[in-house]
Short mmCIF file of C-alpha atoms in Angstrom, two decimals:
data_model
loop_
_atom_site.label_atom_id
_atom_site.label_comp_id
_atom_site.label_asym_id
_atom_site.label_seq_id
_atom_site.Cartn_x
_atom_site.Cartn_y
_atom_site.Cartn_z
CA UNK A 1 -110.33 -85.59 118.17
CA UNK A 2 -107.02 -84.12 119.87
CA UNK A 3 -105.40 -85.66 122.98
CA UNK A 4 -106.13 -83.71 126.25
CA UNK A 5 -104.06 -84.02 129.00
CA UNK A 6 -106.11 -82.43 131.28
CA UNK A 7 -109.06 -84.74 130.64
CA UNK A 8 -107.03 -87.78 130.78
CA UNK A 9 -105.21 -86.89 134.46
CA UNK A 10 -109.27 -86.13 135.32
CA UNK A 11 -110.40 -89.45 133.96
CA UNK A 12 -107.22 -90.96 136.02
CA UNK A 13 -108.70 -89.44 139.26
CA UNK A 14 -111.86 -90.64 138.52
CA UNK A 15 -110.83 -94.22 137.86
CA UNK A 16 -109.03 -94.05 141.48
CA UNK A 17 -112.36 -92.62 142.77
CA UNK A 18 -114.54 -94.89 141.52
CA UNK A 19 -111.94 -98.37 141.92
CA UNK A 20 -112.29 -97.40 145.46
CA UNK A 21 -115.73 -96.91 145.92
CA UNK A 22 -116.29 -100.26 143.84
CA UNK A 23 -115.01 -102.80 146.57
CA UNK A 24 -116.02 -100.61 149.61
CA UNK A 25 -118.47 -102.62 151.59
CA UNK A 26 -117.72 -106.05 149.71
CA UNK A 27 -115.99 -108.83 151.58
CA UNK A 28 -113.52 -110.51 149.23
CA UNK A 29 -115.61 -113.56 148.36
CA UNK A 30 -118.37 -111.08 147.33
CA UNK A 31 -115.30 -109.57 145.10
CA UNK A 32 -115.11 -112.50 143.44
CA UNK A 33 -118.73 -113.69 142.93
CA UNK A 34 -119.93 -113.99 138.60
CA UNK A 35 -123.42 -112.84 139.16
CA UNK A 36 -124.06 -115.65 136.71
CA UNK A 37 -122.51 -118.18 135.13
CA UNK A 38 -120.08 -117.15 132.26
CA UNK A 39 -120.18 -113.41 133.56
CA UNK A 40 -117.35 -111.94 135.40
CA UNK A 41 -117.21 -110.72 138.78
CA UNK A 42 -115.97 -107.12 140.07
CA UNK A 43 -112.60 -109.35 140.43
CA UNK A 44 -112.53 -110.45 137.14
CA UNK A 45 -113.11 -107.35 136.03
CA UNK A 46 -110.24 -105.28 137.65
CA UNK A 47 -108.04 -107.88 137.00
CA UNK A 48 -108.73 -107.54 133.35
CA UNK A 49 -107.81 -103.95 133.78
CA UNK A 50 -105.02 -104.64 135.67
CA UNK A 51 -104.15 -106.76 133.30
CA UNK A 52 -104.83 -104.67 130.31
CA UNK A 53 -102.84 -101.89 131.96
CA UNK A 54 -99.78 -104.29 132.50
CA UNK A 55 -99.56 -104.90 128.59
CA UNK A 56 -100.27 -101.25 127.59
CA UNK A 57 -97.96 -99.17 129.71
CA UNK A 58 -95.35 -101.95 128.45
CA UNK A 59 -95.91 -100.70 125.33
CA UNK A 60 -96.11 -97.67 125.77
CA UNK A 61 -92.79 -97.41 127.49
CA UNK A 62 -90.75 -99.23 124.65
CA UNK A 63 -92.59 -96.59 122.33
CA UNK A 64 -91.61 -93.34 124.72
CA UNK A 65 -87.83 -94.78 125.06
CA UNK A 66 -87.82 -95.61 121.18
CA UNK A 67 -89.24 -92.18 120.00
CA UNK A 68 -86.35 -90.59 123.18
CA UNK A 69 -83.73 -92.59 120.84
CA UNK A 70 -85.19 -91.66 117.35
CA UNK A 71 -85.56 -87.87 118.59
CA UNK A 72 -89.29 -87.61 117.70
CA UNK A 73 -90.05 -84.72 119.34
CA UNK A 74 -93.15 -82.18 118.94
CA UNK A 75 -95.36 -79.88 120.69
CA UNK A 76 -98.78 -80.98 119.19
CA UNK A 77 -102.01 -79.95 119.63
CA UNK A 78 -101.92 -84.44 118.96
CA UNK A 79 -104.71 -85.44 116.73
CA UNK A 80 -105.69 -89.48 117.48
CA UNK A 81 -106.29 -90.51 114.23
CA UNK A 82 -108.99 -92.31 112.70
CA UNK A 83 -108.10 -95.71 113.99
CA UNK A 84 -108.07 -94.38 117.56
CA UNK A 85 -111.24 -92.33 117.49
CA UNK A 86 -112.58 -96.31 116.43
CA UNK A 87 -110.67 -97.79 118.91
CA UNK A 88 -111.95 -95.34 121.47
CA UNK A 89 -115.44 -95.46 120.30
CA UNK A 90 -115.28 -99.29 120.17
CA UNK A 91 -114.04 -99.18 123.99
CA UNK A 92 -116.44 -96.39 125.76
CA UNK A 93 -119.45 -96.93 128.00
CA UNK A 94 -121.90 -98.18 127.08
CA UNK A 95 -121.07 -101.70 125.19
CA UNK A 96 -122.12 -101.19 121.58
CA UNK A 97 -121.58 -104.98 121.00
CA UNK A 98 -119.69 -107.70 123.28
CA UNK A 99 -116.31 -108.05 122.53
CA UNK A 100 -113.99 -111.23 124.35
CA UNK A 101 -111.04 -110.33 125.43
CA UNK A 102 -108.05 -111.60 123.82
CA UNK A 103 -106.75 -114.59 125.81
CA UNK A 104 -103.42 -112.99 127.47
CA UNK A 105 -105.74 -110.16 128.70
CA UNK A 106 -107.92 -112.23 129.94
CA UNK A 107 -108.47 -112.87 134.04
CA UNK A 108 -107.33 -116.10 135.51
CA UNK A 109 -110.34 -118.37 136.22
CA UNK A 110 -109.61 -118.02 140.29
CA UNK A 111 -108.54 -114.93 141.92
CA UNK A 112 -105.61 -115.95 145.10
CA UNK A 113 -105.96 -112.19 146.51
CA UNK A 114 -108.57 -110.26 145.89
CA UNK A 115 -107.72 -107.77 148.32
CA UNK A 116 -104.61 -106.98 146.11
CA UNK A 117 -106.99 -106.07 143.50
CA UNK A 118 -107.41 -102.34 144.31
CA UNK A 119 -103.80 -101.32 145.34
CA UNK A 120 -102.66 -102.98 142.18
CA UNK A 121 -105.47 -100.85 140.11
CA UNK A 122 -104.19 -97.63 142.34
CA UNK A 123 -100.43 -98.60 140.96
CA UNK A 124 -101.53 -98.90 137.57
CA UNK A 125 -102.99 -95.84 137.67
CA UNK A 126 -99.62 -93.82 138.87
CA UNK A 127 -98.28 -95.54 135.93
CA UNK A 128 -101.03 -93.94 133.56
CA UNK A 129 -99.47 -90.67 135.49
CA UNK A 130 -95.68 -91.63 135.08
CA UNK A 131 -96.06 -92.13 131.51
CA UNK A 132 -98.07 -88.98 130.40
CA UNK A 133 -95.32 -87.01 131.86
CA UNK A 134 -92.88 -89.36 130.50
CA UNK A 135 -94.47 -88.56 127.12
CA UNK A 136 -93.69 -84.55 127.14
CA UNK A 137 -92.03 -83.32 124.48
CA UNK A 138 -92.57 -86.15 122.18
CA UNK A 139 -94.50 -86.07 118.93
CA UNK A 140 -97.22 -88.22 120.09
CA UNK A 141 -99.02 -88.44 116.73
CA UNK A 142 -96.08 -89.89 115.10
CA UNK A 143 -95.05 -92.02 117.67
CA UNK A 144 -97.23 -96.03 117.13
CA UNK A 145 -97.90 -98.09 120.21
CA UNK A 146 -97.83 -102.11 119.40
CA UNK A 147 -96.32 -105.09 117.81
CA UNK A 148 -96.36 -103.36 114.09
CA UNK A 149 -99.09 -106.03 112.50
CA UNK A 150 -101.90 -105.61 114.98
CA UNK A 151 -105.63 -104.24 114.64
CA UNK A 152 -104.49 -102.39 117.83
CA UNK A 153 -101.59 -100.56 116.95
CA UNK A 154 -102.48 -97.10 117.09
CA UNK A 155 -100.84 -93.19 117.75
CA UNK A 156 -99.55 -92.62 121.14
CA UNK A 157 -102.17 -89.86 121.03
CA UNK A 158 -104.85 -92.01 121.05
CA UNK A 159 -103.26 -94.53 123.59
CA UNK A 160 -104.11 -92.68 126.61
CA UNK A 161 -107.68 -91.98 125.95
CA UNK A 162 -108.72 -95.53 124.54
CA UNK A 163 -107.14 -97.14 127.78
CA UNK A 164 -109.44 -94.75 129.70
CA UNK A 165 -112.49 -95.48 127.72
CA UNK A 166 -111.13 -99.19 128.36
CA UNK A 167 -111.42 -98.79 132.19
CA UNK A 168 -114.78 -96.60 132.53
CA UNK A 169 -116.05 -99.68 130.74
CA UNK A 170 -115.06 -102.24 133.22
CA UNK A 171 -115.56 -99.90 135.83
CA UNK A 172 -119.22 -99.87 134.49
CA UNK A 173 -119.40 -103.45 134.18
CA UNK A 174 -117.95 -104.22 137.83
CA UNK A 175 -120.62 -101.15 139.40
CA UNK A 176 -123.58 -103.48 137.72
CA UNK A 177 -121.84 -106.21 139.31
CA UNK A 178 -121.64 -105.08 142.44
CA UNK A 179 -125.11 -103.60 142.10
CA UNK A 180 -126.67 -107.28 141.49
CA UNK A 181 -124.45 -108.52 144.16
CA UNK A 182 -125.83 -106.51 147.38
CA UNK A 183 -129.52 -106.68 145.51
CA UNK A 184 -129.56 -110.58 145.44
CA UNK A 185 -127.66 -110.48 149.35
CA UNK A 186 -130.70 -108.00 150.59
CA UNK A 187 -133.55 -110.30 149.12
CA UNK A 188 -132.04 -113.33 150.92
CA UNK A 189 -131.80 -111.08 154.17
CA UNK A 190 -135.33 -109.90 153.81
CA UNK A 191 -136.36 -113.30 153.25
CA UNK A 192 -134.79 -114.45 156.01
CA UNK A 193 -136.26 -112.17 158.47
#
């Protein structure tokens, strides 16, 4: 698997697109409703990516201004390596098996705004943007993103696509959300009339 740019500004687009169509029509305590206990709501589930996003582009910026310093330049085509096409795999729609977040990616159990949600998803997005142009020029296959011990470190290659596996997941997860949301608010209104 080789990194495509063009996919991965597409996939960016669609993330915006679909972000915004995900809280359209909710009112912010429907935002934040767990269609059942233990499950997260479309809240939870941004903020993870939010969150997510936060951490990653972190890393990936120490790893752009490192390789800048180290001179690790290239013009690929960028293969992703066998780790990433796991990591990817692990990460795109749909769920092969449940896997809990590690705790500093984690949401926080209450949500103060969750009509910051979406412009804070839109920013992290630009980021995405910011740092694939950031990224020109570099050997991407040679340069590692993450702390140098963990399951996650992986080729800057592969980076880019697994976080946008990452976020069609929860984008996934916080459309069923939604989805069981307005379904259980129109049998209560149909009941009710």
């Amino acid at each position: 698997m080789i990194l495509d740019f063009d996919r991965c500004a597409k996939e960016i687009n669609e993330a915006r697109h679909r972000a915004e169509a995900l809280v359209l029509g909710l009112t912010p305590e429907q935002i934040t409703l767990q269609p059942e206990a233990g499950k997260w709501s479309v809240a939870e589930c941004v903020l993870h990516l939010n969150v997510t996003a936060s951490v990653m582009q972190r890393l990936m910026g120490k790893a752009i201004a490192q390789a800048k310093h180290d001179n690790k330049v290239g013009t690929g085509p960028f293969r992703v390596g066998a780790k990433g096409r796991l990591l990817i795999w692990i990460a795109e729609p749909p769920p092969k098996f449940r896997m809990p977040a590690p705790p500093h990616l984690r949401p926080p159990a209450r949500t103060d705004d969750p009509l910051k949600l979406l412009p804070d998803f839109l920013k992290a997005q630009d980021e995405w943007e910011r740092l694939v142009r950031e990224s020109a020029g570099l050997d991407l296959a040679k340069i590692k993103v993450g702390k140098r011990f963990s399951p996650f470190r992986a080729r800057f290659a592969a980076a880019i696509p697994w976080m946008m596996a990452h976020q069609r997941r929860h984008l996934l997860q916080a459309e069923n959300v939604k989805r069981q949301i307005l379904s259980a608010t129109n049998k209560v209104a149909a009941q009710a009339g």
